[in-house]
Structure formats: C-alpha cells, structure tokens
Amino acid sequence: GGPGTGKTTIINAVLKIFTRLRVRTILAAPTGRAAKRMSETTGHGAKTIHRLLEFSFIKGGFQKNEEKPLNCDLLILDEASMIDTILMHHLLKAVPSFATVIFVGDVNQLPSVGAGNVLNDIITSGAVPVVELNEIFRQAKASRIIVNAHKINTGILPSFENHVPNNDFYFIEQEDPQKVLGIILELTKTRIPQRFGFDPVDDIQVLTPMHKGVVGAENLNMELQKTLNPVQDGIIRGNRSFRVNDKVMQIRNNYDRAVF
C-alpha cells in the first residue's frame, strides 16, 4: 500500500497478536534508516537484512543460511520493494521451512537497491496471498503530499492549492534556471523557516534530479553553503571548500552511533 494507508498500524497489530501467542518474531528492513524507523514505530528491535543474516567480509558472505537458519517463527520485512533479487535469495534461504514471512511495502515508492523488481514480481505471481491497502486515512488526508502521491500513481494531475492554510505541497512555476536557483535559496534561508519555524540546515532538504547545471546537486551545494554557512576558514580540496557547520551526508551506516 501507499503512504498513509495503514501499513505501520497493521504491523503493530500483527506484532501485538503474535507477541501474546509467544511466537518468535523478527523485524527487518533493507536499509539502516528503514530498520531504525521500524524500531521507532513498533517499539520492537529491527535489523537490516545484512545484519540479520550476519554478513561478514572476513568470513566471505552471509553466515545465516539453510544450514544455520534464523531463529524465528515469523519474519516481518518492511520497505520490501527495496530488496533486490540476490539479497532476497540469501534471505529466503535462511528462513526456516516452518516460518511465516510477511512482506510490507509500496511498489510505487522505492525500487530495488540492486537488480530485479522482487516485490512487484511476488505480488503479480499469484503464488502468495496479497492484501493491497488503498484507502488514505483521515490523519494522512491532511497532507497534500500524500494525497497528491496517490493521485500521481493513479494518473490524476496533482492539485496545487498554494493558498490553503497549513498546506504542505506547493508548486512554483519558473523556467529560467538562474531564477529557480534564486527561489530555492530564498525558500531555504527565509521563507520556509519563517512560515513553518524550520531550521534551514537541520530541517530542510533540497532535492534535485541532476548532478550538473545551475540547479544540479554540485552547484546547489556550493550556493547553499554560501547562503547558509557563509565564508569562513575551511579546508579547500579542488574547487570545494569544507567548513565547520557544513551539512554533510553520511552514506554508510554507523551502528555504534545509531546513524543511518
């Protein structure tokens, strides 16, 4: 199901039922961030699939397999659309033959990290029972982002209601890249913080589909740095300057610091 349709609520309900029945349950997700989010929303510990299968470079691969299976009766996997063919192969080999596996995800949201379209293939195979959640519940309906995401998935144009109070979805039409850059900088530094009380560095993230160009990731990062963390002493490497209080992106999990 899509966002706001109750996937997390159902996971919690299933957990409550099977915990009372003393069923050995494991929660997992493909990425560290997804696993952390799953732990926060359920109150139960969740692991990444690699950690669950005890992946080791030194020992050469996954330590959990058909000879050393997972110790569970029920395995719940969130964000299952991100699981690729190879990882799914190793995961299912490690699931005991008597155990139940529940895949939870949104085929329209996050694609497989590697090769394959596993969740979608499982759904369309007809080999396993499938339940699709398609009703957006009241709390989620308050977000135009969620409503418009569902509209786009069904081929309907999103609604742009820029003047609605507490709106969280806006569209600003501008074709000149240089003017687009100026609008982004103004929105990030001034307008959004004033309107919503957000911190420009900690609470706002700018996304772009390109690396190059005026509004590509490379130029945007430099312009945002000038705007949000003005000129000061730093370390220069090539055409980049690294300064104290710069916003950085961590691309590897750090389990010791719970950073994903």
PDB file of C-alpha atoms in Angstrom, residues 3-247:
ATOM      1  CA  PRO A   3       1.693   6.235   2.241  1.00  0.00           C
ATOM      2  CA  GLY A   4      -0.993   6.837   4.854  1.00  0.00           C
ATOM      3  CA  THR A   5      -2.896   3.611   4.165  1.00  0.00           C
ATOM      4  CA  GLY A   6      -2.109   1.922   7.486  1.00  0.00           C
ATOM      5  CA  LYS A   7       0.872  -0.369   6.836  1.00  0.00           C
ATOM      6  CA  THR A   8       2.561   0.510  10.134  1.00  0.00           C
ATOM      7  CA  THR A   9      -0.714   0.160  12.049  1.00  0.00           C
ATOM      8  CA  ILE A  10      -1.146  -3.355  10.669  1.00  0.00           C
ATOM      9  CA  ILE A  11       2.451  -4.297  11.542  1.00  0.00           C
ATOM     10  CA  ASN A  12       1.798  -3.187  15.125  1.00  0.00           C
ATOM     11  CA  ALA A  13      -1.465  -5.156  15.259  1.00  0.00           C
ATOM     12  CA  VAL A  14       0.236  -8.310  13.953  1.00  0.00           C
ATOM     13  CA  LEU A  15       3.061  -7.867  16.467  1.00  0.00           C
ATOM     14  CA  LYS A  16       0.611  -7.464  19.342  1.00  0.00           C
ATOM     15  CA  ILE A  17      -1.248 -10.651  18.416  1.00  0.00           C
ATOM     16  CA  PHE A  18       1.806 -12.832  17.887  1.00  0.00           C
ATOM     17  CA  THR A  19       3.634 -11.481  20.944  1.00  0.00           C
ATOM     18  CA  ARG A  20       0.713 -12.624  23.107  1.00  0.00           C
ATOM     19  CA  LEU A  21       0.887 -16.023  21.418  1.00  0.00           C
ATOM     20  CA  ARG A  22       4.615 -16.155  22.275  1.00  0.00           C
ATOM     21  CA  VAL A  23       5.563 -16.505  18.626  1.00  0.00           C
ATOM     22  CA  ARG A  24       9.242 -15.805  17.935  1.00  0.00           C
ATOM     23  CA  THR A  25       9.159 -12.738  15.700  1.00  0.00           C
ATOM     24  CA  ILE A  26      11.942 -10.905  13.858  1.00  0.00           C
ATOM     25  CA  LEU A  27      11.642  -7.450  12.255  1.00  0.00           C
ATOM     26  CA  ALA A  28      13.930  -6.391   9.423  1.00  0.00           C
ATOM     27  CA  ALA A  29      14.312  -3.865   6.604  1.00  0.00           C
ATOM     28  CA  PRO A  30      16.753  -3.405   3.700  1.00  0.00           C
ATOM     29  CA  THR A  31      18.441  -0.223   4.991  1.00  0.00           C
ATOM     30  CA  GLY A  32      19.634   1.075   8.340  1.00  0.00           C
ATOM     31  CA  ARG A  33      17.305   4.067   8.221  1.00  0.00           C
ATOM     32  CA  ALA A  34      14.288   1.878   7.430  1.00  0.00           C
ATOM     33  CA  ALA A  35      15.201  -0.522  10.249  1.00  0.00           C
ATOM     34  CA  LYS A  36      15.591   2.362  12.699  1.00  0.00           C
ATOM     35  CA  ARG A  37      12.231   3.786  11.648  1.00  0.00           C
ATOM     36  CA  MET A  38      10.634   0.355  12.059  1.00  0.00           C
ATOM     37  CA  SER A  39      12.049   0.088  15.597  1.00  0.00           C
ATOM     38  CA  GLU A  40      10.714   3.541  16.486  1.00  0.00           C
ATOM     39  CA  THR A  41       7.186   2.915  15.187  1.00  0.00           C
ATOM     40  CA  THR A  42       6.781  -0.585  16.645  1.00  0.00           C
ATOM     41  CA  GLY A  43       8.740  -0.419  19.886  1.00  0.00           C
ATOM     42  CA  HIS A  44      10.479  -3.664  18.861  1.00  0.00           C
ATOM     43  CA  GLY A  45      14.071  -4.014  17.705  1.00  0.00           C
ATOM     44  CA  ALA A  46      14.598  -4.253  13.944  1.00  0.00           C
ATOM     45  CA  LYS A  47      17.761  -5.010  11.983  1.00  0.00           C
ATOM     46  CA  THR A  48      18.976  -4.517   8.456  1.00  0.00           C
ATOM     47  CA  ILE A  49      18.796  -7.687   6.379  1.00  0.00           C
ATOM     48  CA  HIS A  50      22.599  -7.784   6.099  1.00  0.00           C
ATOM     49  CA  ARG A  51      22.955  -7.596   9.865  1.00  0.00           C
ATOM     50  CA  LEU A  52      20.210 -10.153  10.376  1.00  0.00           C
ATOM     51  CA  LEU A  53      21.982 -12.593   8.054  1.00  0.00           C
ATOM     52  CA  GLU A  54      25.323 -11.791   9.765  1.00  0.00           C
ATOM     53  CA  PHE A  55      27.159 -10.654   6.646  1.00  0.00           C
ATOM     54  CA  SER A  56      30.948 -10.779   7.013  1.00  0.00           C
ATOM     55  CA  PHE A  57      33.657  -9.712   4.566  1.00  0.00           C
ATOM     56  CA  ILE A  58      36.234 -11.697   6.525  1.00  0.00           C
ATOM     57  CA  LYS A  59      34.239 -14.943   6.527  1.00  0.00           C
ATOM     58  CA  GLY A  60      33.071 -14.400   2.969  1.00  0.00           C
ATOM     59  CA  GLY A  61      29.365 -13.699   2.843  1.00  0.00           C
ATOM     60  CA  PHE A  62      26.235 -14.345   4.880  1.00  0.00           C
ATOM     61  CA  GLN A  63      26.623 -16.585   7.924  1.00  0.00           C
ATOM     62  CA  LYS A  64      22.891 -17.315   8.167  1.00  0.00           C
ATOM     63  CA  ASN A  65      21.694 -19.815   5.553  1.00  0.00           C
ATOM     64  CA  GLU A  66      19.737 -23.067   5.167  1.00  0.00           C
ATOM     65  CA  GLU A  67      22.285 -24.870   7.358  1.00  0.00           C
ATOM     66  CA  LYS A  68      22.250 -22.132  10.011  1.00  0.00           C
ATOM     67  CA  PRO A  69      18.723 -20.643   9.708  1.00  0.00           C
ATOM     68  CA  LEU A  70      17.157 -17.696  11.503  1.00  0.00           C
ATOM     69  CA  ASN A  71      15.652 -18.402  14.914  1.00  0.00           C
ATOM     70  CA  CYS A  72      12.097 -17.266  14.263  1.00  0.00           C
ATOM     71  CA  ASP A  73       8.542 -18.353  13.563  1.00  0.00           C
ATOM     72  CA  LEU A  74       7.556 -15.055  11.928  1.00  0.00           C
ATOM     73  CA  LEU A  75       9.649 -12.632   9.883  1.00  0.00           C
ATOM     74  CA  ILE A  76       8.213  -9.195   9.039  1.00  0.00           C
ATOM     75  CA  LEU A  77      10.061  -7.225   6.345  1.00  0.00           C
ATOM     76  CA  ASP A  78       9.303  -3.536   5.859  1.00  0.00           C
ATOM     77  CA  GLU A  79      10.149  -1.476   2.743  1.00  0.00           C
ATOM     78  CA  ALA A  80      10.253  -4.785   0.866  1.00  0.00           C
ATOM     79  CA  SER A  81      10.238  -3.039  -2.523  1.00  0.00           C
ATOM     80  CA  MET A  82      13.905  -2.168  -1.932  1.00  0.00           C
ATOM     81  CA  ILE A  83      15.047  -5.798  -1.683  1.00  0.00           C
ATOM     82  CA  ASP A  84      16.852  -6.981  -4.823  1.00  0.00           C
ATOM     83  CA  THR A  85      16.971 -10.482  -6.296  1.00  0.00           C
ATOM     84  CA  ILE A  86      20.289 -11.598  -4.797  1.00  0.00           C
ATOM     85  CA  LEU A  87      19.523 -10.350  -1.287  1.00  0.00           C
ATOM     86  CA  MET A  88      16.064 -11.950  -1.386  1.00  0.00           C
ATOM     87  CA  HIS A  89      17.647 -15.243  -2.448  1.00  0.00           C
ATOM     88  CA  HIS A  90      20.001 -15.258   0.552  1.00  0.00           C
ATOM     89  CA  LEU A  91      17.256 -14.112   2.916  1.00  0.00           C
ATOM     90  CA  LEU A  92      14.746 -16.796   1.949  1.00  0.00           C
ATOM     91  CA  LYS A  93      17.440 -19.483   2.152  1.00  0.00           C
ATOM     92  CA  ALA A  94      17.916 -18.525   5.822  1.00  0.00           C
ATOM     93  CA  VAL A  95      14.195 -18.624   6.702  1.00  0.00           C
ATOM     94  CA  PRO A  96      13.168 -21.881   8.455  1.00  0.00           C
ATOM     95  CA  SER A  97      10.758 -24.029   6.432  1.00  0.00           C
ATOM     96  CA  PHE A  98       8.078 -23.733   9.144  1.00  0.00           C
ATOM     97  CA  ALA A  99       8.273 -19.927   9.447  1.00  0.00           C
ATOM     98  CA  THR A 100       5.902 -17.305   8.025  1.00  0.00           C
ATOM     99  CA  VAL A 101       7.205 -14.268   6.112  1.00  0.00           C
ATOM    100  CA  ILE A 102       5.214 -11.038   5.780  1.00  0.00           C
ATOM    101  CA  PHE A 103       6.416  -8.530   3.175  1.00  0.00           C
ATOM    102  CA  VAL A 104       5.301  -4.927   3.698  1.00  0.00           C
ATOM    103  CA  GLY A 105       5.987  -2.207   1.141  1.00  0.00           C
ATOM    104  CA  ASP A 106       4.906   0.087  -1.660  1.00  0.00           C
ATOM    105  CA  VAL A 107       5.853  -0.970  -5.197  1.00  0.00           C
ATOM    106  CA  ASN A 108       5.353   2.630  -6.370  1.00  0.00           C
ATOM    107  CA  GLN A 109       7.663   4.180  -3.803  1.00  0.00           C
ATOM    108  CA  LEU A 110      11.147   2.680  -3.522  1.00  0.00           C
ATOM    109  CA  PRO A 111      12.731   0.449  -6.197  1.00  0.00           C
ATOM    110  CA  SER A 112      15.088  -2.443  -5.518  1.00  0.00           C
ATOM    111  CA  VAL A 113      18.575  -1.350  -4.484  1.00  0.00           C
ATOM    112  CA  GLY A 114      20.091  -3.823  -6.960  1.00  0.00           C
ATOM    113  CA  ALA A 115      18.789  -5.949  -9.832  1.00  0.00           C
ATOM    114  CA  GLY A 116      15.186  -7.079 -10.023  1.00  0.00           C
ATOM    115  CA  ASN A 117      11.712  -5.912  -9.110  1.00  0.00           C
ATOM    116  CA  VAL A 118      11.129  -8.571  -6.474  1.00  0.00           C
ATOM    117  CA  LEU A 119       8.149  -7.267  -4.500  1.00  0.00           C
ATOM    118  CA  ASN A 120       6.190  -6.457  -7.645  1.00  0.00           C
ATOM    119  CA  ASP A 121       7.009  -9.887  -9.094  1.00  0.00           C
ATOM    120  CA  ILE A 122       5.828 -11.587  -5.886  1.00  0.00           C
ATOM    121  CA  ILE A 123       2.571  -9.612  -5.948  1.00  0.00           C
ATOM    122  CA  THR A 124       1.820 -10.371  -9.606  1.00  0.00           C
ATOM    123  CA  SER A 125       2.882 -14.032  -9.403  1.00  0.00           C
ATOM    124  CA  GLY A 126      -0.351 -15.197  -7.790  1.00  0.00           C
ATOM    125  CA  ALA A 127       1.736 -17.639  -5.735  1.00  0.00           C
ATOM    126  CA  VAL A 128       1.233 -15.931  -2.365  1.00  0.00           C
ATOM    127  CA  PRO A 129      -1.713 -14.185  -0.668  1.00  0.00           C
ATOM    128  CA  VAL A 130      -1.654 -10.406  -1.246  1.00  0.00           C
ATOM    129  CA  VAL A 131      -3.541  -7.612   0.520  1.00  0.00           C
ATOM    130  CA  GLU A 132      -3.460  -4.115  -1.004  1.00  0.00           C
ATOM    131  CA  LEU A 133      -4.264  -1.114   1.185  1.00  0.00           C
ATOM    132  CA  ASN A 134      -5.687   1.736  -0.912  1.00  0.00           C
ATOM    133  CA  GLU A 135      -7.695   3.912   1.487  1.00  0.00           C
ATOM    134  CA  ILE A 136      -5.962   7.033   2.813  1.00  0.00           C
ATOM    135  CA  PHE A 137      -6.973   7.512   6.442  1.00  0.00           C
ATOM    136  CA  ARG A 138      -8.058  10.792   7.989  1.00  0.00           C
ATOM    137  CA  GLN A 139      -4.722  11.792   9.524  1.00  0.00           C
ATOM    138  CA  ALA A 140      -2.872  11.187   6.242  1.00  0.00           C
ATOM    139  CA  LYS A 141      -5.522  13.070   4.244  1.00  0.00           C
ATOM    140  CA  ALA A 142      -4.384  16.269   5.979  1.00  0.00           C
ATOM    141  CA  SER A 143      -1.145  16.066   3.982  1.00  0.00           C
ATOM    142  CA  ARG A 144      -1.400  17.237   0.367  1.00  0.00           C
ATOM    143  CA  ILE A 145       1.904  15.433  -0.263  1.00  0.00           C
ATOM    144  CA  ILE A 146       0.307  12.046   0.460  1.00  0.00           C
ATOM    145  CA  VAL A 147      -2.929  12.887  -1.374  1.00  0.00           C
ATOM    146  CA  ASN A 148      -1.019  14.041  -4.462  1.00  0.00           C
ATOM    147  CA  ALA A 149       1.274  10.990  -4.357  1.00  0.00           C
ATOM    148  CA  HIS A 150      -1.800   8.765  -4.664  1.00  0.00           C
ATOM    149  CA  LYS A 151      -3.209  10.962  -7.447  1.00  0.00           C
ATOM    150  CA  ILE A 152       0.001  10.678  -9.470  1.00  0.00           C
ATOM    151  CA  ASN A 153       0.032   6.880  -9.038  1.00  0.00           C
ATOM    152  CA  THR A 154      -3.487   6.689 -10.494  1.00  0.00           C
ATOM    153  CA  GLY A 155      -2.732   9.031 -13.407  1.00  0.00           C
ATOM    154  CA  ILE A 156      -4.511  12.079 -11.972  1.00  0.00           C
ATOM    155  CA  LEU A 157      -2.875  15.514 -12.022  1.00  0.00           C
ATOM    156  CA  PRO A 158      -1.872  16.689  -8.524  1.00  0.00           C
ATOM    157  CA  SER A 159      -3.789  19.613  -7.054  1.00  0.00           C
ATOM    158  CA  PHE A 160      -1.862  22.830  -6.433  1.00  0.00           C
ATOM    159  CA  GLU A 161      -3.646  24.765  -3.696  1.00  0.00           C
ATOM    160  CA  ASN A 162      -0.936  27.222  -2.708  1.00  0.00           C
ATOM    161  CA  HIS A 163      -3.234  29.454  -0.648  1.00  0.00           C
ATOM    162  CA  VAL A 164      -4.832  26.748   1.532  1.00  0.00           C
ATOM    163  CA  PRO A 165      -3.934  27.188   5.256  1.00  0.00           C
ATOM    164  CA  ASN A 166      -1.410  24.634   6.586  1.00  0.00           C
ATOM    165  CA  ASN A 167      -0.741  23.382   3.051  1.00  0.00           C
ATOM    166  CA  ASP A 168       2.430  21.269   2.731  1.00  0.00           C
ATOM    167  CA  PHE A 169       2.540  20.974  -1.092  1.00  0.00           C
ATOM    168  CA  TYR A 170       3.395  23.959  -3.302  1.00  0.00           C
ATOM    169  CA  PHE A 171       4.199  24.450  -6.967  1.00  0.00           C
ATOM    170  CA  ILE A 172       6.149  27.484  -8.177  1.00  0.00           C
ATOM    171  CA  GLU A 173       6.340  27.769 -11.969  1.00  0.00           C
ATOM    172  CA  GLN A 174       9.642  29.091 -13.295  1.00  0.00           C
ATOM    173  CA  GLU A 175      11.592  28.069 -16.424  1.00  0.00           C
ATOM    174  CA  ASP A 176      14.767  30.171 -16.043  1.00  0.00           C
ATOM    175  CA  PRO A 177      17.355  28.014 -14.156  1.00  0.00           C
ATOM    176  CA  GLN A 178      19.065  31.079 -12.659  1.00  0.00           C
ATOM    177  CA  LYS A 179      15.750  32.336 -11.263  1.00  0.00           C
ATOM    178  CA  VAL A 180      14.946  28.833  -9.996  1.00  0.00           C
ATOM    179  CA  LEU A 181      18.250  28.881  -8.087  1.00  0.00           C
ATOM    180  CA  GLY A 182      17.360  32.235  -6.512  1.00  0.00           C
ATOM    181  CA  ILE A 183      13.928  30.949  -5.476  1.00  0.00           C
ATOM    182  CA  ILE A 184      15.446  27.815  -3.898  1.00  0.00           C
ATOM    183  CA  LEU A 185      17.937  29.873  -1.885  1.00  0.00           C
ATOM    184  CA  GLU A 186      15.227  32.294  -0.729  1.00  0.00           C
ATOM    185  CA  LEU A 187      12.856  29.466   0.218  1.00  0.00           C
ATOM    186  CA  THR A 188      15.569  27.629   2.142  1.00  0.00           C
ATOM    187  CA  LYS A 189      17.039  30.590   4.003  1.00  0.00           C
ATOM    188  CA  THR A 190      13.998  32.783   4.636  1.00  0.00           C
ATOM    189  CA  ARG A 191      10.506  31.853   3.503  1.00  0.00           C
ATOM    190  CA  ILE A 192      10.180  28.263   4.748  1.00  0.00           C
ATOM    191  CA  PRO A 193      11.864  28.960   8.134  1.00  0.00           C
ATOM    192  CA  GLN A 194       9.584  31.976   8.682  1.00  0.00           C
ATOM    193  CA  ARG A 195       6.438  30.136   7.563  1.00  0.00           C
ATOM    194  CA  PHE A 196       6.958  26.819   9.372  1.00  0.00           C
ATOM    195  CA  GLY A 197       9.592  27.598  12.010  1.00  0.00           C
ATOM    196  CA  PHE A 198      12.088  25.175  10.449  1.00  0.00           C
ATOM    197  CA  ASP A 199      15.848  25.357  10.872  1.00  0.00           C
ATOM    198  CA  PRO A 200      17.403  25.906   7.398  1.00  0.00           C
ATOM    199  CA  VAL A 201      20.182  23.360   7.965  1.00  0.00           C
ATOM    200  CA  ASP A 202      18.616  20.721  10.214  1.00  0.00           C
ATOM    201  CA  ASP A 203      15.012  20.676   8.974  1.00  0.00           C
ATOM    202  CA  ILE A 204      15.145  21.466   5.244  1.00  0.00           C
ATOM    203  CA  GLN A 205      16.465  19.194   2.491  1.00  0.00           C
ATOM    204  CA  VAL A 206      16.777  20.281  -1.140  1.00  0.00           C
ATOM    205  CA  LEU A 207      16.431  17.528  -3.759  1.00  0.00           C
ATOM    206  CA  THR A 208      17.364  17.724  -7.430  1.00  0.00           C
ATOM    207  CA  PRO A 209      17.314  15.069 -10.192  1.00  0.00           C
ATOM    208  CA  MET A 210      20.597  16.289 -11.735  1.00  0.00           C
ATOM    209  CA  HIS A 211      24.294  16.448 -10.802  1.00  0.00           C
ATOM    210  CA  LYS A 212      25.349  19.145 -13.280  1.00  0.00           C
ATOM    211  CA  GLY A 213      23.930  22.529 -14.250  1.00  0.00           C
ATOM    212  CA  VAL A 214      22.784  25.655 -12.411  1.00  0.00           C
ATOM    213  CA  VAL A 215      20.274  23.694 -10.321  1.00  0.00           C
ATOM    214  CA  GLY A 216      22.261  20.440 -10.261  1.00  0.00           C
ATOM    215  CA  ALA A 217      23.475  18.941  -6.989  1.00  0.00           C
ATOM    216  CA  GLU A 218      27.069  20.191  -7.301  1.00  0.00           C
ATOM    217  CA  ASN A 219      26.211  23.854  -7.898  1.00  0.00           C
ATOM    218  CA  LEU A 220      23.290  23.817  -5.446  1.00  0.00           C
ATOM    219  CA  ASN A 221      25.549  22.501  -2.684  1.00  0.00           C
ATOM    220  CA  MET A 222      28.052  25.307  -3.253  1.00  0.00           C
ATOM    221  CA  GLU A 223      25.353  28.003  -3.420  1.00  0.00           C
ATOM    222  CA  LEU A 224      23.551  26.657  -0.337  1.00  0.00           C
ATOM    223  CA  GLN A 225      26.863  26.597   1.518  1.00  0.00           C
ATOM    224  CA  LYS A 226      27.457  30.272   0.646  1.00  0.00           C
ATOM    225  CA  THR A 227      23.934  31.148   1.798  1.00  0.00           C
ATOM    226  CA  LEU A 228      23.607  29.042   4.961  1.00  0.00           C
ATOM    227  CA  ASN A 229      27.241  28.791   6.087  1.00  0.00           C
ATOM    228  CA  PRO A 230      28.957  31.941   4.761  1.00  0.00           C
ATOM    229  CA  VAL A 231      32.650  32.409   4.026  1.00  0.00           C
ATOM    230  CA  GLN A 232      34.978  31.372   6.835  1.00  0.00           C
ATOM    231  CA  ASP A 233      38.247  29.498   7.179  1.00  0.00           C
ATOM    232  CA  GLY A 234      37.985  25.942   5.961  1.00  0.00           C
ATOM    233  CA  ILE A 235      39.747  23.173   4.087  1.00  0.00           C
ATOM    234  CA  ILE A 236      39.901  23.522   0.305  1.00  0.00           C
ATOM    235  CA  ARG A 237      40.077  20.405  -1.855  1.00  0.00           C
ATOM    236  CA  GLY A 238      39.980  21.150  -5.582  1.00  0.00           C
ATOM    237  CA  ASN A 239      37.078  23.526  -6.185  1.00  0.00           C
ATOM    238  CA  ARG A 240      35.332  22.586  -2.935  1.00  0.00           C
ATOM    239  CA  SER A 241      35.601  24.210   0.464  1.00  0.00           C
ATOM    240  CA  PHE A 242      34.780  22.279   3.648  1.00  0.00           C
ATOM    241  CA  ARG A 243      33.778  24.392   6.653  1.00  0.00           C
ATOM    242  CA  VAL A 244      32.754  23.853  10.255  1.00  0.00           C
ATOM    243  CA  ASN A 245      28.923  23.537  10.486  1.00  0.00           C
ATOM    244  CA  ASP A 246      28.570  22.426   6.857  1.00  0.00           C
ATOM    245  CA  LYS A 247      25.725  19.999   6.281  1.00  0.00           C
TER     246      LYS A 247
END
